[in-house]
C-alpha cells in the first residue's frame, strides 16, 4: 500500500489492521543461511536422500539441529520437488575404474540369490565373497532378509576375519536402507554402489551366484529352512577348501590365500 498509494506507515498499518510495533519489530531469529546451503548441497549431491537422511548427515558433521528445523528448511528450499524427476536421471552417477583388490579383506562383493522350497515357498540367500581370494565369506538364507539382517550377517562373518574396507553392492532396497548405511558408518566400511542396469560392475559376485545356482540350487531340493542352511554350509566349505577355481590357477580360494599371504590368515581382534 505504501509503494502503490504513497501513504504513510501509520495509515497503511491502520488499514491493514496491523500494530505499528509489528511493522517496526526486528527479527531476532538466527541466521540460517549456512545451514540452508549445507542442506541443499547434501540433497543435490545425494538425490535419493530425504530430509531424515539429510538430518543424519548433518549430525555426523556436527550440526546441532532438530528434525523439525531441517524439515522446514528442506521444504523452504523446495527440495521435495526433486522426487518428481525420473528415477534413472536421479541415480545415474559416473564411476571411475575400480582398482582390483591386492589382499584379503580389502574389498568384498555382496548380492542376493532367490529360490524356492519343495512346497513352493520362496527364500533368499545373501552371498558375500572376497574379491581378492574369491572366498565365500557368508551365505545367509532366510525367507526375508532386511538391511538389518544383512548387517548382522556381516558382523557374524567379521568375527572370524575382520571387516573389509569396502563392499560392492547394487542399488537394491536392502543395500540402500538406512539400517545398512548406519552399519557401514559405525564400522568404517565404504559401500560401493554399482551403476543401475550394469551388473558387470559387480561381475565377481554375479559369477559366484551363477556357480551357486548351477552347482547347488539346481541339483538340490529343500524341505525346510534348516535343510537349506545345512546344505549351504557344506557347499560353502567345499567351495572354499576343495573346489579348484580357474581364475586362481586351479587353486581353491583357501589355498590361494594361504600361498599368497605366506602364512594362515590372522583373525582380526573385534
PDB file of C-alpha atoms in Angstrom:
ATOM      1  CA  UNK A   1       0.000   0.000   0.000  1.00  0.00           C
ATOM      2  CA  UNK A   2       2.862   2.362   0.746  1.00  0.00           C
ATOM      3  CA  UNK A   3       4.502   1.755  -2.623  1.00  0.00           C
ATOM      4  CA  UNK A   4       1.283   1.817  -4.691  1.00  0.00           C
ATOM      5  CA  UNK A   5      -0.743   4.550  -2.994  1.00  0.00           C
ATOM      6  CA  UNK A   6       2.136   6.549  -1.467  1.00  0.00           C
ATOM      7  CA  UNK A   7       0.582   6.637   2.038  1.00  0.00           C
ATOM      8  CA  UNK A   8       2.240   6.779   5.446  1.00  0.00           C
ATOM      9  CA  UNK A   9       3.155   3.841   7.663  1.00  0.00           C
ATOM     10  CA  UNK A  10       0.560   4.963  10.224  1.00  0.00           C
ATOM     11  CA  UNK A  11      -2.313   4.905   7.708  1.00  0.00           C
ATOM     12  CA  UNK A  12      -1.229   1.695   5.963  1.00  0.00           C
ATOM     13  CA  UNK A  13      -0.968  -0.168   9.298  1.00  0.00           C
ATOM     14  CA  UNK A  14      -4.418   1.119  10.310  1.00  0.00           C
ATOM     15  CA  UNK A  15      -5.969  -0.048   7.007  1.00  0.00           C
ATOM     16  CA  UNK A  16      -4.275  -3.436   7.327  1.00  0.00           C
ATOM     17  CA  UNK A  17      -5.344  -3.767  10.997  1.00  0.00           C
ATOM     18  CA  UNK A  18      -1.691  -4.160  11.937  1.00  0.00           C
ATOM     19  CA  UNK A  19       0.054  -2.746  15.008  1.00  0.00           C
ATOM     20  CA  UNK A  20       2.898  -0.370  14.128  1.00  0.00           C
ATOM     21  CA  UNK A  21       5.098  -2.162  16.654  1.00  0.00           C
ATOM     22  CA  UNK A  22       4.806  -5.262  14.482  1.00  0.00           C
ATOM     23  CA  UNK A  23       5.877  -3.296  11.432  1.00  0.00           C
ATOM     24  CA  UNK A  24       8.945  -1.871  13.150  1.00  0.00           C
ATOM     25  CA  UNK A  25       9.915  -5.059  15.015  1.00  0.00           C
ATOM     26  CA  UNK A  26      13.322  -6.515  14.139  1.00  0.00           C
ATOM     27  CA  UNK A  27      13.705 -10.259  13.663  1.00  0.00           C
ATOM     28  CA  UNK A  28      15.760 -11.998  16.366  1.00  0.00           C
ATOM     29  CA  UNK A  29      15.920 -15.336  14.558  1.00  0.00           C
ATOM     30  CA  UNK A  30      19.354 -16.812  13.981  1.00  0.00           C
ATOM     31  CA  UNK A  31      20.848 -16.645  10.508  1.00  0.00           C
ATOM     32  CA  UNK A  32      20.072 -19.993   8.837  1.00  0.00           C
ATOM     33  CA  UNK A  33      21.751 -19.274   5.502  1.00  0.00           C
ATOM     34  CA  UNK A  34      24.761 -21.556   6.152  1.00  0.00           C
ATOM     35  CA  UNK A  35      22.514 -24.426   7.306  1.00  0.00           C
ATOM     36  CA  UNK A  36      20.172 -23.977   4.341  1.00  0.00           C
ATOM     37  CA  UNK A  37      23.096 -24.047   1.936  1.00  0.00           C
ATOM     38  CA  UNK A  38      24.503 -27.204   3.518  1.00  0.00           C
ATOM     39  CA  UNK A  39      21.102 -28.930   3.320  1.00  0.00           C
ATOM     40  CA  UNK A  40      20.892 -28.004  -0.365  1.00  0.00           C
ATOM     41  CA  UNK A  41      24.446 -29.257  -1.009  1.00  0.00           C
ATOM     42  CA  UNK A  42      23.712 -32.631   0.606  1.00  0.00           C
ATOM     43  CA  UNK A  43      20.399 -33.019  -1.210  1.00  0.00           C
ATOM     44  CA  UNK A  44      21.931 -32.150  -4.576  1.00  0.00           C
ATOM     45  CA  UNK A  45      24.926 -34.468  -4.166  1.00  0.00           C
ATOM     46  CA  UNK A  46      22.734 -37.341  -2.893  1.00  0.00           C
ATOM     47  CA  UNK A  47      19.460 -37.139  -4.862  1.00  0.00           C
ATOM     48  CA  UNK A  48      17.962 -40.223  -3.188  1.00  0.00           C
ATOM     49  CA  UNK A  49      18.182 -38.726   0.321  1.00  0.00           C
ATOM     50  CA  UNK A  50      15.047 -37.398   2.029  1.00  0.00           C
ATOM     51  CA  UNK A  51      15.097 -34.875   4.858  1.00  0.00           C
ATOM     52  CA  UNK A  52      15.581 -37.580   7.536  1.00  0.00           C
ATOM     53  CA  UNK A  53      18.726 -38.902   5.860  1.00  0.00           C
ATOM     54  CA  UNK A  54      19.914 -35.310   5.378  1.00  0.00           C
ATOM     55  CA  UNK A  55      19.411 -34.828   9.137  1.00  0.00           C
ATOM     56  CA  UNK A  56      21.643 -37.849   9.837  1.00  0.00           C
ATOM     57  CA  UNK A  57      24.377 -36.443   7.586  1.00  0.00           C
ATOM     58  CA  UNK A  58      24.186 -33.050   9.308  1.00  0.00           C
ATOM     59  CA  UNK A  59      24.503 -34.583  12.771  1.00  0.00           C
ATOM     60  CA  UNK A  60      27.535 -36.585  11.632  1.00  0.00           C
ATOM     61  CA  UNK A  61      29.136 -33.312  10.580  1.00  0.00           C
ATOM     62  CA  UNK A  62      28.456 -31.749  13.987  1.00  0.00           C
ATOM     63  CA  UNK A  63      25.389 -29.592  13.280  1.00  0.00           C
ATOM     64  CA  UNK A  64      23.180 -29.216  16.391  1.00  0.00           C
ATOM     65  CA  UNK A  65      19.830 -29.281  14.611  1.00  0.00           C
ATOM     66  CA  UNK A  66      16.479 -30.969  15.119  1.00  0.00           C
ATOM     67  CA  UNK A  67      14.154 -32.796  12.780  1.00  0.00           C
ATOM     68  CA  UNK A  68      11.556 -30.006  12.593  1.00  0.00           C
ATOM     69  CA  UNK A  69      14.062 -27.318  11.648  1.00  0.00           C
ATOM     70  CA  UNK A  70      15.642 -29.471   8.934  1.00  0.00           C
ATOM     71  CA  UNK A  71      12.211 -30.357   7.552  1.00  0.00           C
ATOM     72  CA  UNK A  72      11.144 -26.687   7.481  1.00  0.00           C
ATOM     73  CA  UNK A  73      14.299 -25.537   5.701  1.00  0.00           C
ATOM     74  CA  UNK A  74      14.180 -28.567   3.421  1.00  0.00           C
ATOM     75  CA  UNK A  75      10.700 -27.522   2.258  1.00  0.00           C
ATOM     76  CA  UNK A  76      11.624 -23.831   2.002  1.00  0.00           C
ATOM     77  CA  UNK A  77      14.399 -24.817  -0.391  1.00  0.00           C
ATOM     78  CA  UNK A  78      11.846 -26.734  -2.489  1.00  0.00           C
ATOM     79  CA  UNK A  79      13.915 -29.903  -2.329  1.00  0.00           C
ATOM     80  CA  UNK A  80      10.929 -32.233  -2.026  1.00  0.00           C
ATOM     81  CA  UNK A  81      10.045 -31.359  -5.625  1.00  0.00           C
ATOM     82  CA  UNK A  82      13.128 -33.184  -6.921  1.00  0.00           C
ATOM     83  CA  UNK A  83      11.378 -36.525  -6.293  1.00  0.00           C
ATOM     84  CA  UNK A  84       9.311 -35.799  -9.427  1.00  0.00           C
ATOM     85  CA  UNK A  85      12.439 -36.284 -11.521  1.00  0.00           C
ATOM     86  CA  UNK A  86      12.617 -39.628 -13.263  1.00  0.00           C
ATOM     87  CA  UNK A  87      14.417 -42.271 -11.233  1.00  0.00           C
ATOM     88  CA  UNK A  88      17.120 -43.078 -13.776  1.00  0.00           C
ATOM     89  CA  UNK A  89      18.119 -39.410 -14.045  1.00  0.00           C
ATOM     90  CA  UNK A  90      18.490 -39.155 -10.256  1.00  0.00           C
ATOM     91  CA  UNK A  91      20.790 -42.086  -9.708  1.00  0.00           C
ATOM     92  CA  UNK A  92      22.848 -42.369 -12.890  1.00  0.00           C
ATOM     93  CA  UNK A  93      26.243 -41.467 -11.414  1.00  0.00           C
ATOM     94  CA  UNK A  94      29.632 -41.596 -13.135  1.00  0.00           C
ATOM     95  CA  UNK A  95      32.135 -44.118 -11.786  1.00  0.00           C
ATOM     96  CA  UNK A  96      35.848 -44.416 -12.344  1.00  0.00           C
ATOM     97  CA  UNK A  97      37.735 -47.626 -12.978  1.00  0.00           C
ATOM     98  CA  UNK A  98      37.766 -49.810  -9.868  1.00  0.00           C
ATOM     99  CA  UNK A  99      41.221 -50.758  -8.591  1.00  0.00           C
ATOM    100  CA  UNK A 100      41.479 -54.580  -8.169  1.00  0.00           C
ATOM    101  CA  UNK A 101      41.939 -55.849  -4.624  1.00  0.00           C
ATOM    102  CA  UNK A 102      45.520 -56.844  -3.773  1.00  0.00           C
ATOM    103  CA  UNK A 103      44.898 -58.537  -0.444  1.00  0.00           C
ATOM    104  CA  UNK A 104      42.359 -60.214   1.778  1.00  0.00           C
ATOM    105  CA  UNK A 105      39.575 -58.122   3.343  1.00  0.00           C
ATOM    106  CA  UNK A 106      40.234 -55.112   1.125  1.00  0.00           C
ATOM    107  CA  UNK A 107      37.090 -55.413  -0.959  1.00  0.00           C
ATOM    108  CA  UNK A 108      34.083 -57.704  -0.694  1.00  0.00           C
ATOM    109  CA  UNK A 109      31.151 -58.139  -3.059  1.00  0.00           C
ATOM    110  CA  UNK A 110      27.560 -58.793  -1.960  1.00  0.00           C
ATOM    111  CA  UNK A 111      24.276 -59.728  -3.637  1.00  0.00           C
ATOM    112  CA  UNK A 112      21.087 -61.823  -3.282  1.00  0.00           C
ATOM    113  CA  UNK A 113      20.018 -65.085  -4.918  1.00  0.00           C
ATOM    114  CA  UNK A 114      16.370 -66.256  -4.966  1.00  0.00           C
ATOM    115  CA  UNK A 115      14.998 -69.810  -4.949  1.00  0.00           C
ATOM    116  CA  UNK A 116      12.091 -71.837  -3.536  1.00  0.00           C
ATOM    117  CA  UNK A 117      11.371 -74.834  -1.345  1.00  0.00           C
ATOM    118  CA  UNK A 118       9.893 -78.142  -2.496  1.00  0.00           C
ATOM    119  CA  UNK A 119       6.418 -76.859  -1.468  1.00  0.00           C
ATOM    120  CA  UNK A 120       6.816 -73.566  -3.403  1.00  0.00           C
ATOM    121  CA  UNK A 121       7.775 -71.270  -0.532  1.00  0.00           C
ATOM    122  CA  UNK A 122      10.317 -68.710  -1.730  1.00  0.00           C
ATOM    123  CA  UNK A 123      13.513 -67.821   0.117  1.00  0.00           C
ATOM    124  CA  UNK A 124      16.590 -65.675  -0.406  1.00  0.00           C
ATOM    125  CA  UNK A 125      20.317 -66.189   0.067  1.00  0.00           C
ATOM    126  CA  UNK A 126      22.699 -63.344   0.889  1.00  0.00           C
ATOM    127  CA  UNK A 127      26.004 -64.069  -0.879  1.00  0.00           C
ATOM    128  CA  UNK A 128      29.258 -62.352   0.130  1.00  0.00           C
ATOM    129  CA  UNK A 129      32.696 -63.044  -1.353  1.00  0.00           C
ATOM    130  CA  UNK A 130      36.221 -61.659  -1.004  1.00  0.00           C
ATOM    131  CA  UNK A 131      37.217 -60.139  -4.356  1.00  0.00           C
ATOM    132  CA  UNK A 132      40.896 -60.988  -3.929  1.00  0.00           C
ATOM    133  CA  UNK A 133      40.732 -64.678  -2.986  1.00  0.00           C
ATOM    134  CA  UNK A 134      37.208 -65.367  -4.381  1.00  0.00           C
ATOM    135  CA  UNK A 135      36.483 -66.941  -0.991  1.00  0.00           C
ATOM    136  CA  UNK A 136      32.853 -67.293   0.073  1.00  0.00           C
ATOM    137  CA  UNK A 137      32.658 -65.080   3.155  1.00  0.00           C
ATOM    138  CA  UNK A 138      28.972 -65.545   4.028  1.00  0.00           C
ATOM    139  CA  UNK A 139      25.910 -67.438   2.791  1.00  0.00           C
ATOM    140  CA  UNK A 140      22.873 -66.345   4.795  1.00  0.00           C
ATOM    141  CA  UNK A 141      19.496 -67.918   3.904  1.00  0.00           C
ATOM    142  CA  UNK A 142      16.069 -66.838   5.124  1.00  0.00           C
ATOM    143  CA  UNK A 143      12.548 -66.169   3.910  1.00  0.00           C
ATOM    144  CA  UNK A 144      13.056 -62.447   4.435  1.00  0.00           C
ATOM    145  CA  UNK A 145      16.327 -60.517   4.657  1.00  0.00           C
ATOM    146  CA  UNK A 146      16.239 -56.804   5.533  1.00  0.00           C
ATOM    147  CA  UNK A 147      19.056 -54.274   5.734  1.00  0.00           C
ATOM    148  CA  UNK A 148      19.370 -55.007   9.452  1.00  0.00           C
ATOM    149  CA  UNK A 149      19.637 -58.759   8.730  1.00  0.00           C
ATOM    150  CA  UNK A 150      22.411 -58.034   6.222  1.00  0.00           C
ATOM    151  CA  UNK A 151      24.343 -56.084   8.870  1.00  0.00           C
ATOM    152  CA  UNK A 152      24.012 -58.921  11.396  1.00  0.00           C
ATOM    153  CA  UNK A 153      25.246 -61.453   8.831  1.00  0.00           C
ATOM    154  CA  UNK A 154      28.265 -59.283   8.020  1.00  0.00           C
ATOM    155  CA  UNK A 155      29.056 -58.875  11.724  1.00  0.00           C
ATOM    156  CA  UNK A 156      28.999 -62.641  12.126  1.00  0.00           C
ATOM    157  CA  UNK A 157      31.429 -63.062   9.216  1.00  0.00           C
ATOM    158  CA  UNK A 158      33.666 -60.299  10.610  1.00  0.00           C
ATOM    159  CA  UNK A 159      34.100 -62.138  13.911  1.00  0.00           C
ATOM    160  CA  UNK A 160      36.325 -64.625  12.087  1.00  0.00           C
ATOM    161  CA  UNK A 161      38.100 -62.443   9.517  1.00  0.00           C
ATOM    162  CA  UNK A 162      37.559 -58.762  10.385  1.00  0.00           C
ATOM    163  CA  UNK A 163      35.689 -56.049   8.478  1.00  0.00           C
ATOM    164  CA  UNK A 164      36.559 -55.120   4.891  1.00  0.00           C
ATOM    165  CA  UNK A 165      37.466 -51.653   3.692  1.00  0.00           C
ATOM    166  CA  UNK A 166      34.672 -51.611   1.106  1.00  0.00           C
ATOM    167  CA  UNK A 167      31.773 -53.745  -0.163  1.00  0.00           C
ATOM    168  CA  UNK A 168      30.447 -53.573  -3.721  1.00  0.00           C
ATOM    169  CA  UNK A 169      26.639 -53.788  -3.853  1.00  0.00           C
ATOM    170  CA  UNK A 170      23.817 -52.958  -6.254  1.00  0.00           C
ATOM    171  CA  UNK A 171      21.024 -50.438  -5.635  1.00  0.00           C
ATOM    172  CA  UNK A 172      18.560 -52.867  -4.032  1.00  0.00           C
ATOM    173  CA  UNK A 173      16.395 -51.587  -1.191  1.00  0.00           C
ATOM    174  CA  UNK A 174      18.222 -53.688   1.417  1.00  0.00           C
ATOM    175  CA  UNK A 175      21.593 -52.212   0.422  1.00  0.00           C
ATOM    176  CA  UNK A 176      20.361 -48.606   0.213  1.00  0.00           C
ATOM    177  CA  UNK A 177      18.448 -48.810   3.520  1.00  0.00           C
ATOM    178  CA  UNK A 178      19.203 -46.563   6.494  1.00  0.00           C
ATOM    179  CA  UNK A 179      19.945 -49.647   8.611  1.00  0.00           C
ATOM    180  CA  UNK A 180      22.825 -50.778   6.379  1.00  0.00           C
ATOM    181  CA  UNK A 181      24.071 -47.211   5.886  1.00  0.00           C
ATOM    182  CA  UNK A 182      24.250 -46.799   9.674  1.00  0.00           C
ATOM    183  CA  UNK A 183      26.005 -50.185   9.992  1.00  0.00           C
ATOM    184  CA  UNK A 184      28.652 -49.195   7.435  1.00  0.00           C
ATOM    185  CA  UNK A 185      29.244 -45.782   9.037  1.00  0.00           C
ATOM    186  CA  UNK A 186      29.770 -47.193  12.534  1.00  0.00           C
ATOM    187  CA  UNK A 187      32.271 -49.800  11.286  1.00  0.00           C
ATOM    188  CA  UNK A 188      34.113 -47.588   8.827  1.00  0.00           C
ATOM    189  CA  UNK A 189      33.133 -49.668   5.800  1.00  0.00           C
ATOM    190  CA  UNK A 190      32.513 -47.991   2.443  1.00  0.00           C
ATOM    191  CA  UNK A 191      29.510 -49.162   0.407  1.00  0.00           C
ATOM    192  CA  UNK A 192      30.490 -49.053  -3.261  1.00  0.00           C
ATOM    193  CA  UNK A 193      27.281 -48.929  -5.330  1.00  0.00           C
ATOM    194  CA  UNK A 194      27.140 -50.150  -8.923  1.00  0.00           C
ATOM    195  CA  UNK A 195      25.543 -48.218 -11.762  1.00  0.00           C
ATOM    196  CA  UNK A 196      21.860 -49.070 -12.316  1.00  0.00           C
ATOM    197  CA  UNK A 197      21.463 -51.701 -15.026  1.00  0.00           C
ATOM    198  CA  UNK A 198      25.197 -52.512 -15.018  1.00  0.00           C
ATOM    199  CA  UNK A 199      25.669 -55.945 -13.343  1.00  0.00           C
ATOM    200  CA  UNK A 200      29.171 -56.083 -14.847  1.00  0.00           C
ATOM    201  CA  UNK A 201      30.231 -53.506 -12.229  1.00  0.00           C
ATOM    202  CA  UNK A 202      29.937 -56.374  -9.738  1.00  0.00           C
ATOM    203  CA  UNK A 203      30.862 -59.200 -12.075  1.00  0.00           C
ATOM    204  CA  UNK A 204      32.673 -61.323  -9.468  1.00  0.00           C
ATOM    205  CA  UNK A 205      29.570 -61.827  -7.321  1.00  0.00           C
ATOM    206  CA  UNK A 206      27.443 -62.412 -10.437  1.00  0.00           C
ATOM    207  CA  UNK A 207      29.855 -65.186 -11.460  1.00  0.00           C
ATOM    208  CA  UNK A 208      29.744 -66.667  -7.961  1.00  0.00           C
ATOM    209  CA  UNK A 209      25.933 -66.586  -7.951  1.00  0.00           C
ATOM    210  CA  UNK A 210      25.964 -68.441 -11.264  1.00  0.00           C
ATOM    211  CA  UNK A 211      28.143 -71.187  -9.749  1.00  0.00           C
ATOM    212  CA  UNK A 212      25.901 -71.323  -6.684  1.00  0.00           C
ATOM    213  CA  UNK A 213      22.785 -71.807  -8.795  1.00  0.00           C
ATOM    214  CA  UNK A 214      24.362 -74.261 -11.229  1.00  0.00           C
ATOM    215  CA  UNK A 215      26.213 -76.434  -8.715  1.00  0.00           C
ATOM    216  CA  UNK A 216      23.952 -76.151  -5.663  1.00  0.00           C
ATOM    217  CA  UNK A 217      20.442 -74.774  -6.142  1.00  0.00           C
ATOM    218  CA  UNK A 218      19.673 -76.631  -9.370  1.00  0.00           C
ATOM    219  CA  UNK A 219      20.777 -80.022  -8.007  1.00  0.00           C
ATOM    220  CA  UNK A 220      19.154 -79.930  -4.562  1.00  0.00           C
ATOM    221  CA  UNK A 221      15.619 -79.914  -3.205  1.00  0.00           C
ATOM    222  CA  UNK A 222      14.866 -78.190   0.088  1.00  0.00           C
ATOM    223  CA  UNK A 223      12.208 -79.139   2.628  1.00  0.00           C
ATOM    224  CA  UNK A 224      12.830 -76.699   5.496  1.00  0.00           C
ATOM    225  CA  UNK A 225      14.978 -73.627   6.129  1.00  0.00           C
ATOM    226  CA  UNK A 226      17.179 -75.731   8.409  1.00  0.00           C
ATOM    227  CA  UNK A 227      17.735 -78.064   5.470  1.00  0.00           C
ATOM    228  CA  UNK A 228      18.759 -75.120   3.259  1.00  0.00           C
ATOM    229  CA  UNK A 229      21.253 -73.810   5.811  1.00  0.00           C
ATOM    230  CA  UNK A 230      22.836 -77.213   6.480  1.00  0.00           C
ATOM    231  CA  UNK A 231      23.358 -77.896   2.779  1.00  0.00           C
ATOM    232  CA  UNK A 232      24.617 -74.351   2.201  1.00  0.00           C
ATOM    233  CA  UNK A 233      27.190 -74.750   4.963  1.00  0.00           C
ATOM    234  CA  UNK A 234      28.504 -77.972   3.423  1.00  0.00           C
ATOM    235  CA  UNK A 235      28.656 -76.466  -0.081  1.00  0.00           C
ATOM    236  CA  UNK A 236      30.465 -73.346   1.192  1.00  0.00           C
ATOM    237  CA  UNK A 237      33.106 -75.479   2.897  1.00  0.00           C
ATOM    238  CA  UNK A 238      33.611 -77.475  -0.307  1.00  0.00           C
ATOM    239  CA  UNK A 239      33.790 -74.302  -2.407  1.00  0.00           C
ATOM    240  CA  UNK A 240      36.416 -72.669  -0.176  1.00  0.00           C
ATOM    241  CA  UNK A 241      38.597 -75.697   0.538  1.00  0.00           C
ATOM    242  CA  UNK A 242      38.159 -78.288  -2.205  1.00  0.00           C
ATOM    243  CA  UNK A 243      36.761 -76.795  -5.425  1.00  0.00           C
ATOM    244  CA  UNK A 244      39.512 -75.558  -7.819  1.00  0.00           C
ATOM    245  CA  UNK A 245      38.983 -72.065  -9.213  1.00  0.00           C
ATOM    246  CA  UNK A 246      40.064 -71.387 -12.809  1.00  0.00           C
ATOM    247  CA  UNK A 247      40.916 -67.710 -12.302  1.00  0.00           C
ATOM    248  CA  UNK A 248      43.139 -68.661  -9.340  1.00  0.00           C
ATOM    249  CA  UNK A 249      45.312 -71.076 -11.333  1.00  0.00           C
ATOM    250  CA  UNK A 250      43.109 -74.031 -10.373  1.00  0.00           C
ATOM    251  CA  UNK A 251      43.754 -73.432  -6.689  1.00  0.00           C
ATOM    252  CA  UNK A 252      40.988 -73.364  -4.120  1.00  0.00           C
ATOM    253  CA  UNK A 253      40.280 -69.945  -2.566  1.00  0.00           C
ATOM    254  CA  UNK A 254      41.788 -71.116   0.732  1.00  0.00           C
ATOM    255  CA  UNK A 255      44.947 -72.438  -0.985  1.00  0.00           C
ATOM    256  CA  UNK A 256      45.321 -69.216  -2.954  1.00  0.00           C
ATOM    257  CA  UNK A 257      45.007 -67.045   0.157  1.00  0.00           C
ATOM    258  CA  UNK A 258      47.449 -69.218   2.111  1.00  0.00           C
ATOM    259  CA  UNK A 259      50.069 -69.273  -0.652  1.00  0.00           C
ATOM    260  CA  UNK A 260      49.891 -65.544  -1.349  1.00  0.00           C
ATOM    261  CA  UNK A 261      49.995 -64.499   2.291  1.00  0.00           C
ATOM    262  CA  UNK A 262      52.775 -66.989   3.130  1.00  0.00           C
ATOM    263  CA  UNK A 263      51.005 -67.972   6.307  1.00  0.00           C
ATOM    264  CA  UNK A 264      47.465 -68.657   7.566  1.00  0.00           C
ATOM    265  CA  UNK A 265      45.288 -65.568   7.706  1.00  0.00           C
ATOM    266  CA  UNK A 266      45.174 -63.852  11.066  1.00  0.00           C
ATOM    267  CA  UNK A 267      41.853 -63.373  12.712  1.00  0.00           C
ATOM    268  CA  UNK A 268      41.191 -59.738  13.499  1.00  0.00           C
ATOM    269  CA  UNK A 269      40.503 -58.773  17.081  1.00  0.00           C
ATOM    270  CA  UNK A 270      36.994 -57.384  17.216  1.00  0.00           C
TER     271      UNK A 270
END
